[in-house]
Coordinates of C-alpha atoms in Angstrom, one line a residue:
X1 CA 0.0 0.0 0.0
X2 CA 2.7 2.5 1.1
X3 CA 3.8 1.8 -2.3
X4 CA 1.2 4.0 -4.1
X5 CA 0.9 6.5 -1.7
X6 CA 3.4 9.0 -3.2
X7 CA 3.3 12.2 -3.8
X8 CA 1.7 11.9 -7.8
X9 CA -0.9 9.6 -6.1
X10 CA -1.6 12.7 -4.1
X11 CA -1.9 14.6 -6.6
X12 CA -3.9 12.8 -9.2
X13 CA -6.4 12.6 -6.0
X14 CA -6.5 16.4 -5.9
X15 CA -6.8 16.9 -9.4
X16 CA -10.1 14.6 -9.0
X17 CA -11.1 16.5 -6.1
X18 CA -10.7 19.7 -7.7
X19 CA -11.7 18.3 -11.0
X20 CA -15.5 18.1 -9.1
X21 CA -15.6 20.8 -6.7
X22 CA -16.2 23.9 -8.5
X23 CA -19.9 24.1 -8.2
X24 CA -19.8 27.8 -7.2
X25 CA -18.6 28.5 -11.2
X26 CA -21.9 26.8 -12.2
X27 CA -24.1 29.1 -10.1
X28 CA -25.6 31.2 -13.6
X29 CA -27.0 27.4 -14.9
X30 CA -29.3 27.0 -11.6
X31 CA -29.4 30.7 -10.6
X32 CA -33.1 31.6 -12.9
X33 CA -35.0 28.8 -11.6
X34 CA -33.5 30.1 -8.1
X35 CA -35.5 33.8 -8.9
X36 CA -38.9 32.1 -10.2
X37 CA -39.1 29.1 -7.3
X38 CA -38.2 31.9 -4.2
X39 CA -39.7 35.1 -6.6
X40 CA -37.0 36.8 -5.6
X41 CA -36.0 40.3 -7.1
X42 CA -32.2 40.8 -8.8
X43 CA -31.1 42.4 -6.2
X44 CA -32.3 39.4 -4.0
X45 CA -30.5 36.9 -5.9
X46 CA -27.5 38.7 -6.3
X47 CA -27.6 39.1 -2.4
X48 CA -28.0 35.3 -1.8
X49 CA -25.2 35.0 -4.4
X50 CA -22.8 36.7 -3.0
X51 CA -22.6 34.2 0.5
X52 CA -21.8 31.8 -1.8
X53 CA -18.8 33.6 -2.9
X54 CA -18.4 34.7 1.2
X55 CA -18.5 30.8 1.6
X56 CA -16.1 30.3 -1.4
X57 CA -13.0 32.4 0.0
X58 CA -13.9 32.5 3.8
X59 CA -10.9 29.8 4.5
X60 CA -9.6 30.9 8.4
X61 CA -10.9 28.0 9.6
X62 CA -9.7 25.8 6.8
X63 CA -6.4 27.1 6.8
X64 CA -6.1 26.7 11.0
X65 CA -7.6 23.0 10.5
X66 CA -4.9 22.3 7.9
X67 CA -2.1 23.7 9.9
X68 CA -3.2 21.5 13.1
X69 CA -3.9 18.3 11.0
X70 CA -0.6 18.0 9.1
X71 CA 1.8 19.5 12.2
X72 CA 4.5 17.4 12.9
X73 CA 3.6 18.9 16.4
X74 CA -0.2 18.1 16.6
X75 CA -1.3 16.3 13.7
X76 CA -3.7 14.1 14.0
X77 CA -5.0 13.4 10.6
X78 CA -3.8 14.9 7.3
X79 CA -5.3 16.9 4.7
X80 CA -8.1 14.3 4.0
X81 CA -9.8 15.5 7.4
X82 CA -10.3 19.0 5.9
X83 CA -12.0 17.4 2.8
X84 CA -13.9 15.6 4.7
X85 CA -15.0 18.5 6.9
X86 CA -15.5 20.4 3.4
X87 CA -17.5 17.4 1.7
X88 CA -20.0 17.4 5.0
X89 CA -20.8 21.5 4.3
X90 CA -21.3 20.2 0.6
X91 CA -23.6 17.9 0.3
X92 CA -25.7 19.6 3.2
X93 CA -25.9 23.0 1.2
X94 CA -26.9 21.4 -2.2
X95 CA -29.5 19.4 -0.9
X96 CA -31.5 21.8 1.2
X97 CA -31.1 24.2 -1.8
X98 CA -32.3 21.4 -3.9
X99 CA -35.1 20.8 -1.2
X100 CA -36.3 24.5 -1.7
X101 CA -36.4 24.6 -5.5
X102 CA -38.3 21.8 -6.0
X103 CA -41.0 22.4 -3.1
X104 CA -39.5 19.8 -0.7
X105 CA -39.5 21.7 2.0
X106 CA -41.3 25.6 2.5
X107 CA -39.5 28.0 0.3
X108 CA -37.1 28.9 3.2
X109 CA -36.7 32.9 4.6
X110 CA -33.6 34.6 2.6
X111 CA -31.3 34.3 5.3
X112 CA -31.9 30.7 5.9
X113 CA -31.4 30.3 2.0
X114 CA -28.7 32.6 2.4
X115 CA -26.9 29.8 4.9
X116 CA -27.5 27.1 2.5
X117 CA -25.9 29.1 -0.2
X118 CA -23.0 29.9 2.4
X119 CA -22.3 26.2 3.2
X120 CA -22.3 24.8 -0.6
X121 CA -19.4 27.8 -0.6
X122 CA -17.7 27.1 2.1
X123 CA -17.0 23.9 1.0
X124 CA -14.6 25.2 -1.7
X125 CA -11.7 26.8 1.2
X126 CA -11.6 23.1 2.5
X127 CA -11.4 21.4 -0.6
X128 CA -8.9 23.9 -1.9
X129 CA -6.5 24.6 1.2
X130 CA -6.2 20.7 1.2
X131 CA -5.2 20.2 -2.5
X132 CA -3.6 24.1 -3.3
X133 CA -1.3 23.7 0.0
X134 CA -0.6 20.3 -0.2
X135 CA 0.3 21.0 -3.6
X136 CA 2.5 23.8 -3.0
X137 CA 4.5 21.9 0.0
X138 CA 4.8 18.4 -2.4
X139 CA 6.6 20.7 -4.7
X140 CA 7.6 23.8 -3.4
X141 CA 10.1 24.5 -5.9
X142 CA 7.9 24.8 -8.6
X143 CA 5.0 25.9 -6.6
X144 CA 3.3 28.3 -9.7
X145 CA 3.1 25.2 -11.7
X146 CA 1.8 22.7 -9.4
X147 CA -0.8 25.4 -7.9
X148 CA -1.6 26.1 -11.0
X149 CA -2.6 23.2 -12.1
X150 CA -4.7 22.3 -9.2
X151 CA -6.2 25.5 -9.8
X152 CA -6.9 25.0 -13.4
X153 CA -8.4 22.2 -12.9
X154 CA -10.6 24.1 -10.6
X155 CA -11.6 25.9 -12.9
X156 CA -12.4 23.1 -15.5
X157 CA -14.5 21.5 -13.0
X158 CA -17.4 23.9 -13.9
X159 CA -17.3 22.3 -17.7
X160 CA -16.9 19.0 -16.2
X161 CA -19.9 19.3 -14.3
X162 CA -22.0 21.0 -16.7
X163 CA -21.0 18.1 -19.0
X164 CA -22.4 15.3 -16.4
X165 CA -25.2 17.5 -16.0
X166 CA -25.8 16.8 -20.1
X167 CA -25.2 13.5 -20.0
X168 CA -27.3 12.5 -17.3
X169 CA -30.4 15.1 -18.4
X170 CA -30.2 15.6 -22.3
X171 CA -30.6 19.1 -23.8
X172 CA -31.6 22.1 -22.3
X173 CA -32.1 20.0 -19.1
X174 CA -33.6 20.7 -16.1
X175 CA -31.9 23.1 -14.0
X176 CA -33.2 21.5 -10.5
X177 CA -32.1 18.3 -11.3
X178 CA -28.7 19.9 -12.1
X179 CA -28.6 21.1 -8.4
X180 CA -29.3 17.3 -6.9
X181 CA -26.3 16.0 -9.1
X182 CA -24.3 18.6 -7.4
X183 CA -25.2 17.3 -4.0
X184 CA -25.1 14.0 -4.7
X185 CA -21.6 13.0 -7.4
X186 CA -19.1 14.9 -6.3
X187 CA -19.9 14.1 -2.8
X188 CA -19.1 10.1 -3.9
X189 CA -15.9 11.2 -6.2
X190 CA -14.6 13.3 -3.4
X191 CA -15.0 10.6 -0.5
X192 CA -13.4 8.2 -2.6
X193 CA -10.4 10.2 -3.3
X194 CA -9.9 12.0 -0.4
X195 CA -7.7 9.7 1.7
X196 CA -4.5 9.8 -0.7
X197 CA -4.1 13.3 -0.8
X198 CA -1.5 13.7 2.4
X199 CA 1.8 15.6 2.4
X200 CA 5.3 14.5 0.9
X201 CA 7.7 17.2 1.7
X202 CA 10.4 16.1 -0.5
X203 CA 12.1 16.9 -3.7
X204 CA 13.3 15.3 -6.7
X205 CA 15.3 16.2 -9.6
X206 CA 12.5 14.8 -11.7
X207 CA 9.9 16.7 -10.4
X208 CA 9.6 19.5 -13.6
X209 CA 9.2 16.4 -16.3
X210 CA 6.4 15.3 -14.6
X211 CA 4.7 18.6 -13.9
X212 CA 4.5 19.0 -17.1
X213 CA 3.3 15.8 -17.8
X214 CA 0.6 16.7 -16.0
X215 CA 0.7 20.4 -17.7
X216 CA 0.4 18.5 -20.9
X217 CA -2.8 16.8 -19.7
X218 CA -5.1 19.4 -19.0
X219 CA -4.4 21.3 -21.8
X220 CA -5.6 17.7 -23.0
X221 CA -8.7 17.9 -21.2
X222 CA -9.2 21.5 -21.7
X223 CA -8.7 21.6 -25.6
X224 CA -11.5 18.4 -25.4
X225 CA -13.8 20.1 -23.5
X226 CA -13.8 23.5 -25.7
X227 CA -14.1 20.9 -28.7
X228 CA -17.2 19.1 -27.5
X229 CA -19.3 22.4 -26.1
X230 CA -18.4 24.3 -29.4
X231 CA -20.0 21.4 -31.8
X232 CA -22.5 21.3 -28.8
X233 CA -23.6 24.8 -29.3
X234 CA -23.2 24.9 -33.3
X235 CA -24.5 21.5 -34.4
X236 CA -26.2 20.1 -31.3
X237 CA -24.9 16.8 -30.0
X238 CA -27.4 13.5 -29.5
X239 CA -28.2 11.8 -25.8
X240 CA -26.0 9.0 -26.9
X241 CA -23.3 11.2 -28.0
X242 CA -23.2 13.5 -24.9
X243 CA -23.2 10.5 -22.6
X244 CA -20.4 9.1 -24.8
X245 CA -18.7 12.7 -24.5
X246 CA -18.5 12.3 -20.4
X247 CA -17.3 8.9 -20.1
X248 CA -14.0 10.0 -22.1
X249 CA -13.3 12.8 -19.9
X250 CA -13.2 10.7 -17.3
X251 CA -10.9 8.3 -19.0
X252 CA -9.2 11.8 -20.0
X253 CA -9.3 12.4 -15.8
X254 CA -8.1 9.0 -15.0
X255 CA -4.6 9.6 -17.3
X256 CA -2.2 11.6 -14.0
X257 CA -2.2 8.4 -12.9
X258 CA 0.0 7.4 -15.4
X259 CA 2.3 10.0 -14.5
X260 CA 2.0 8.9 -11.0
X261 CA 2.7 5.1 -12.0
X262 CA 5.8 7.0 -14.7
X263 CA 7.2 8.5 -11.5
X264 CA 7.3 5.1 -9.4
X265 CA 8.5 3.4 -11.6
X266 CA 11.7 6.2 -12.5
X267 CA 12.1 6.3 -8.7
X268 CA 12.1 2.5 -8.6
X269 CA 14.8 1.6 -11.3
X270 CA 17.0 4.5 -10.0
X271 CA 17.1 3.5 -5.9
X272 CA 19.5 1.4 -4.3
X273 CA 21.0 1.0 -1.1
X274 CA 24.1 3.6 -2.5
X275 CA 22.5 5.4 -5.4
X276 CA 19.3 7.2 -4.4
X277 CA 17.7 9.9 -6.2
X278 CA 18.9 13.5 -5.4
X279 CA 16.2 14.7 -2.7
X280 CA 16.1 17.6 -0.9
X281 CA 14.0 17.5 2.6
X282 CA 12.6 20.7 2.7
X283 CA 10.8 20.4 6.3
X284 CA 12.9 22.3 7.8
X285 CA 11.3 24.9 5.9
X286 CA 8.5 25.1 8.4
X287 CA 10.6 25.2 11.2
X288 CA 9.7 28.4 12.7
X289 CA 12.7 29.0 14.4
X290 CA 13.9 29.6 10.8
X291 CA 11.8 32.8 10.6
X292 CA 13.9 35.3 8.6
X293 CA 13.1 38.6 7.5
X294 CA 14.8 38.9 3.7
X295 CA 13.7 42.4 2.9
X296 CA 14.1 44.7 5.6
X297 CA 13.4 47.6 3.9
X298 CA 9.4 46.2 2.7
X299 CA 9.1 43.7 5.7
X300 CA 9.5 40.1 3.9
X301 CA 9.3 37.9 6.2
X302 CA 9.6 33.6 5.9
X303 CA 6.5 31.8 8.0
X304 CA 5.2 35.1 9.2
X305 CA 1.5 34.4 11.3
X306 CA -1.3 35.4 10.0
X307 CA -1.2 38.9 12.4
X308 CA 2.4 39.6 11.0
X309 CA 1.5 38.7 7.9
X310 CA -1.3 41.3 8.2
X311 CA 1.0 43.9 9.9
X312 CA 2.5 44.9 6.6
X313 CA 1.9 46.5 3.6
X314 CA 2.5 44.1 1.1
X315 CA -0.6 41.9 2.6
X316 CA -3.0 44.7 2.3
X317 CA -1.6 45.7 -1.5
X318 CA -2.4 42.2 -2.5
X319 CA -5.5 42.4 0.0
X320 CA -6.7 45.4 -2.5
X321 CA -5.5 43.9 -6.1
X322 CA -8.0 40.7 -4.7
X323 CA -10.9 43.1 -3.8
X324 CA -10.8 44.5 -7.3
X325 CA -9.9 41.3 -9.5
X326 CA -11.8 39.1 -7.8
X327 CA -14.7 40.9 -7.0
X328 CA -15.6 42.1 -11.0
X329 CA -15.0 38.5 -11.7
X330 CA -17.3 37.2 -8.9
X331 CA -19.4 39.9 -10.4
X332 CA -19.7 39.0 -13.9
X333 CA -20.2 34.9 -13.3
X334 CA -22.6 35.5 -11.0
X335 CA -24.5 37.8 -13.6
X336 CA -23.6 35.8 -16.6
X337 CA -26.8 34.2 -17.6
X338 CA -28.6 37.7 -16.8
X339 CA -26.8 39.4 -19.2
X340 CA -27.1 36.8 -21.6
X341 CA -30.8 36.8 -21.2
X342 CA -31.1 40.8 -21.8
X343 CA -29.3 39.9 -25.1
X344 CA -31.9 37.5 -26.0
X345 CA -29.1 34.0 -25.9
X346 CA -30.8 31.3 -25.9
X347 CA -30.7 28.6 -22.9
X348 CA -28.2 26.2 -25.0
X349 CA -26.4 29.5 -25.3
X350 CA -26.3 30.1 -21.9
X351 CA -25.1 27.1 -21.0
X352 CA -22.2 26.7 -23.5
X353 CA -20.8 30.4 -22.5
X354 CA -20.8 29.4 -18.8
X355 CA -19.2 26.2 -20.3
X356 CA -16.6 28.3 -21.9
X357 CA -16.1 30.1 -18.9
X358 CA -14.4 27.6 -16.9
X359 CA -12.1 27.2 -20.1
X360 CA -11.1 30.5 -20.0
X361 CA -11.0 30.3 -16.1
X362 CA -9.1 27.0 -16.4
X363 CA -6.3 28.6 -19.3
X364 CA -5.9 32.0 -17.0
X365 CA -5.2 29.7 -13.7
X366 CA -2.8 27.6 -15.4
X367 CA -1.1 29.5 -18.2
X368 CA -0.5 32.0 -14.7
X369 CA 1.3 30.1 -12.5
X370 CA 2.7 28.1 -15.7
X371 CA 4.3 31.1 -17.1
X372 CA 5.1 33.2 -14.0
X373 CA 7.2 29.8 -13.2
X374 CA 9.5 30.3 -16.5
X375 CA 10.0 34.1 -16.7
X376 CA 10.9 34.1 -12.6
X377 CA 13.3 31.6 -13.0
X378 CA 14.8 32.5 -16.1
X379 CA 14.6 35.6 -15.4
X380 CA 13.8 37.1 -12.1
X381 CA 10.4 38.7 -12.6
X382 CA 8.4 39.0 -9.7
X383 CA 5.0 37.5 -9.8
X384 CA 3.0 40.4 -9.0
X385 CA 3.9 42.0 -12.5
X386 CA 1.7 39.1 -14.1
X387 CA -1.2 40.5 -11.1
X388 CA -0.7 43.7 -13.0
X389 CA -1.0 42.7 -16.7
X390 CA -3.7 40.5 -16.1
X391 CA -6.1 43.2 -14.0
X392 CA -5.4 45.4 -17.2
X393 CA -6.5 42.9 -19.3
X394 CA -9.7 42.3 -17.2
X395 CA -10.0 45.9 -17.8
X396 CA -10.6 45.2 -21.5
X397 CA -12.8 42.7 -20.8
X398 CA -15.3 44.6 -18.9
X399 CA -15.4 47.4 -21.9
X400 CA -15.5 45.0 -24.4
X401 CA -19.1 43.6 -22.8
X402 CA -20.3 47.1 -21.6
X403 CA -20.2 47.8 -25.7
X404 CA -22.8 45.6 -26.0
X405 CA -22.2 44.6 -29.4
X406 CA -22.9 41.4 -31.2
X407 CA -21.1 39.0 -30.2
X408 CA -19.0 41.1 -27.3
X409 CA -20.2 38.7 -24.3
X410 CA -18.0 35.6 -25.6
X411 CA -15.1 38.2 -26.6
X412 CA -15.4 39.7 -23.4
X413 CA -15.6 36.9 -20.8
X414 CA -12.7 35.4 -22.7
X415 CA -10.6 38.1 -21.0
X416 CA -12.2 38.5 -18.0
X417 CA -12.4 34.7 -17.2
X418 CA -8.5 34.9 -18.2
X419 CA -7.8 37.3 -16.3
X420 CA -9.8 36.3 -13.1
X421 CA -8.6 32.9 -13.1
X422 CA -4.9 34.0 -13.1
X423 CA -6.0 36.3 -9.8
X424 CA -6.5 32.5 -8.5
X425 CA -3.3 31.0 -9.1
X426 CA -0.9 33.6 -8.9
X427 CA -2.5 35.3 -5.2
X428 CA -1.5 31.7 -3.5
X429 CA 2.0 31.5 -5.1
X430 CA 2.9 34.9 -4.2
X431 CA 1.4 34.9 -0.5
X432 CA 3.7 30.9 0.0
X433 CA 6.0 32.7 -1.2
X434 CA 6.2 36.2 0.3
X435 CA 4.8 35.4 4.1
X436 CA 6.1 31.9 3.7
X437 CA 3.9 28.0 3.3
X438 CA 3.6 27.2 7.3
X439 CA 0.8 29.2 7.4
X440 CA -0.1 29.7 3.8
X441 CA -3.8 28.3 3.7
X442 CA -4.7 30.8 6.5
X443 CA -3.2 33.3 4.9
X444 CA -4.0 32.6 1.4
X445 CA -8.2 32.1 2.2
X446 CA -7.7 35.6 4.4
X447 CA -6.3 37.7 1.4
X448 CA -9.4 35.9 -0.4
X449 CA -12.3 37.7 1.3
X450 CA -11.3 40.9 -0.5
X451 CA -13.0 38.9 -3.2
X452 CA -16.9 38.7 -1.7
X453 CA -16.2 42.2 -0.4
X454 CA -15.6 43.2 -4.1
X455 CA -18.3 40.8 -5.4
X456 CA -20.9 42.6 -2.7
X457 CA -20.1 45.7 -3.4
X458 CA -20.6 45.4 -7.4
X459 CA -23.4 42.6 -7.9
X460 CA -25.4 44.4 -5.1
X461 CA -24.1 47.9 -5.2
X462 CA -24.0 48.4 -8.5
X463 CA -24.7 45.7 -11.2
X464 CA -28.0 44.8 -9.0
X465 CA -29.0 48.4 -8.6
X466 CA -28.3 49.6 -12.1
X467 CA -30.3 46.9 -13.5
X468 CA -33.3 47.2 -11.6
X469 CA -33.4 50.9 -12.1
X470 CA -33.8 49.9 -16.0
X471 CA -35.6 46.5 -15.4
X472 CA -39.8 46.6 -16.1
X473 CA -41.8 47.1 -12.6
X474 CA -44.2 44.4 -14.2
X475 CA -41.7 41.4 -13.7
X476 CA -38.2 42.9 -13.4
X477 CA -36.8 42.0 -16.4
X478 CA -34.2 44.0 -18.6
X479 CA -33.5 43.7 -22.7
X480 CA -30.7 45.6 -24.3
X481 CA -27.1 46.5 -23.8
X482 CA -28.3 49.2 -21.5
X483 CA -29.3 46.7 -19.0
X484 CA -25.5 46.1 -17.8
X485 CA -23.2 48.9 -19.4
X486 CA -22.9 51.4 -16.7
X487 CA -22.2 48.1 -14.6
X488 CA -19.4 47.0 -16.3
X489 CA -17.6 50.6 -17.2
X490 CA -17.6 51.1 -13.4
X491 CA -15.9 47.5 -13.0
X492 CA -13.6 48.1 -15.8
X493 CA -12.8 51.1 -13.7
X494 CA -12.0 48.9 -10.5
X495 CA -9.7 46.7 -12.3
X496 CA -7.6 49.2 -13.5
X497 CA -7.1 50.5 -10.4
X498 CA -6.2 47.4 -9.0
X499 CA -3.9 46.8 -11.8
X500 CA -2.3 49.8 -10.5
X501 CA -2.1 48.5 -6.7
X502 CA -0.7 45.0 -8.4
X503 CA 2.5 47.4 -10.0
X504 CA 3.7 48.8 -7.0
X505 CA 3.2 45.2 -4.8
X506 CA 5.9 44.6 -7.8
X507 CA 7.7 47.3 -7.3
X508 CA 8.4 46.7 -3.4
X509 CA 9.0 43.3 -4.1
X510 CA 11.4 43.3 -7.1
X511 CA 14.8 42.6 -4.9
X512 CA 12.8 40.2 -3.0
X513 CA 12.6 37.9 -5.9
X514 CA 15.9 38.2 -7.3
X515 CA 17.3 37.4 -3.8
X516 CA 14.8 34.2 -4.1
X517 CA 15.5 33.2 -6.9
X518 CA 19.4 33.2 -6.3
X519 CA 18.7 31.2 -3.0
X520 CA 16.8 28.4 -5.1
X521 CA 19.4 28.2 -7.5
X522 CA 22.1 28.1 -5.2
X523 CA 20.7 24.8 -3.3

């Protein structure tokens, strides 16, 4: 048994996980049956939207369960505990929201709906400290890549999903049947995989083939997915076909584990009692008495607490650069089926462009932490330059769907699901590596409430208050670009401004990262 419990086991078991667990990017296919079952208002529903994106980043207590349960100190489980912790707040969520939509139970008060919202989110923190951490401690050398993958696939998992949902109900579907396979699938995929995900804190010199082995196969599954929901959405696919579709991505999902089986076998054929691989034990790096501050003059310091951490300036500039790429992106998923619907896209429509969102989502989390690996280690850029040119991009994309023109929603949430998904891979990476991994998930899910701050303040504030001051009194609908432009030119607004915070985060951190990368190179 102790064979197969390696670090690639580990994380072919996150990549499920994660593969599964991104329900909250699939809240615009359930969200209209939401409005007509509760008759809620916009505002409403973007209200009860936004604790699932408070659920969806609130990850203190995630972040202190994971430090606890994979101390040398005081551990007394591993990460699987905190998916299992996350998997309970899961399945209770989607089946009481399930139980409202469908007249199970008495359409529940807003803030009891509200809860079950909350708990579906707060699922994600657990799900995603466990796998994103672990990740970034298996290999902490090439921590953008491996975070970004477990990202990305994060941010596929909203295609995946939507997939099953087609294979299982045909067609347009039926959006509250969609919301019981939430609650019920993933909850069986996760419990199954959750017990191999646990911590190796080791390195090999093999570990960069292999990541991008695994690279290689979500771009894989990616490229597949955008294939099958583009023919989906021009030709129309049959029952037999879509159900056909599914069972090879999970073939397609089943493939790390012949990296993982690669890796054993390399490690195998090369160990012997006087020629083992080169391996680097990097536990001491979460010795605390190791605490060192490298940049006296910004306050850099390895391992810092989460109330050092907060003490200084760089947490609060990356705390602001969340609030403001985050949030618009929170924003504009949440909305997405809204908009589409005061363009007049049809349901099939719909679907696909929420489809296509976790693509875009999925590229911008990898590509991020993929390419942010390459130019710092080649040569010395600081990772918050990338936070920069990918809020300005974000930027774009809000103007380009303000415009309103034909066509301009798929341009535009190209960019802006780019953009937002690199937010979610490079954030992590920088905060491991800034404030150091001990306390990393605390830290990480912390810095990630700036994005239900932002997302309250502009579905609520402003996209839910612009559009009902333009929707019909009669039934508070909206048709025409007017509906959302004013919306979106104030969010393009906020992510230039963060783009701005994100530039001088790189500017007080430039001699950071040389001096890291010349400590990484010298072991």
């Amino acid at each position: 048994m102790e064979r197969i419990n390696t670090k690639w086991v580990a994380a072919a078991a996150s990549i499920w996980i994660q593969s599964f667990s991104g329900a909250t990017y699939t809240f615009a296919i359930y969200s209209s049956i939401l409005k007509s079952s509760q008759s809620y208002d916009q505002s409403t529903l973007d209200f009860v939207s936004v604790f699932k994106d408070i659920g969806g980043t609130f990850g203190i207590i995630s972040g202190y369960l994971y430090t606890t349960m994979t101390s040398k100190l005081h551990g007394r489980g591993g990460p699987w505990v905190v998916v299992f912790v996350g998997l309970v707040q899961w399945f209770i969520g989607f089946f009481f929201i399930w139980a409202s939509v469908v007249g199970l139970i008495a359409p529940p008060p807003v803030p009891l709906m509200c809860l079950f919202v909350f708990l579906a989110g707060h699922s994600l923190p657990f799900f995603n400290t466990a796998n994103v951490v672990t990740a970034a401690r298996n290999f902490s050398h090439y921590g953008g890549t491996a975070v970004g993958i477990m990202q990305g696939f994060l941010g596929l998992s909203g295609a995946i999903l939507i997939q099953l949902y087609h294979a299982v109900c045909g067609g347009e579907g039926n959006p509250a049947t969609f919301i019981l396979l939430l609650a019920v699938v993933p909850t069986f995929v996760i419990f199954l995989t959750m017990p191999f995900v646990r911590v190796y804190e080791t390195v090999t010199t093999s570990e960069k083939k292999h990541l991008n082995g695994l690279s290689v196969i979500s771009l894989i599954i990616a490229a597949y997915l955008m294939v099958i929901i583009t023919v989906e959405n021009v030709l129309g696919l049959s029952r037999s076909m879509q159900i056909f579709s599914f069972i090879l991505v999970l073939f397609l999902l089943a493939s790390p584990l012949l990296v993982a089986v690669r890796a054993l076998r390399e490690e195998t054929q090369t160990l012997s009692p006087l020629d083992r691989p080169p391996v680097l034990d990097t536990s001491a790096l979460l010795d605390p008495s190791l605490k060192k501050f490298l940049d006296g003059d910004h306050v850099v310091v390895e391992d810092s607490n989460i109330l050092e951490a907060m003490s200084t300036v760089n947490f609060w500039l990356l705390f602001v650069a969340m609030l403001c790429g985050m949030g618009s992106g929170f924003a504009t998923i949440n909305n997405m089926r809204q908009i589409g619907e005061s363009l007049h896209y049809s349901p099939v429509q719909l679907n696909s462009l929420v489809s296509l969102w976790s693509i875009w989502n999925f590229l911008g989390r990898f590509g991020a932490g993929f390419v942010s690996d390459i130019f710092l280690h080649k040569h010395s850029w600081p990772r918050p330059v990338f936070m920069a040119i990918t809020l300005g991009i974000m930027a774009v994309g809000h103007i380009v769907v303000a415009s309103g023109l034909q066509g301009s929603l798929y341009f535009g949430s190209v960019l802006i699901g780019m953009a937002y998904g690199s937010q979610w891979s490079l954030m992590p990476t920088i905060t491991s590596e800034i404030f150091g991994i001990r306390h990393m998930g605390t830290i990480y899910f912390t810095i990630s409430i700036a994005g239900p701050i932002g997302s309250y303040l502009l579905s609520v504030k402003v996209i839910g208050y612009f559009y009902d001051k333009v929707a019909s009194e009669d039934d508070n609908s909206c048709f025409g670009s007017q509906c959302f432009r004013t919306s979106f030119m104030i969010m393009a607004s906020v992510a230039v401004f963060g783009s701005l915070v994100a530039s001088v985060l790189f500017f007080r951190t430039s001699k950071f990262y040389k001096r890291l990368v010349a400590k990484r190179n010298s072991k």
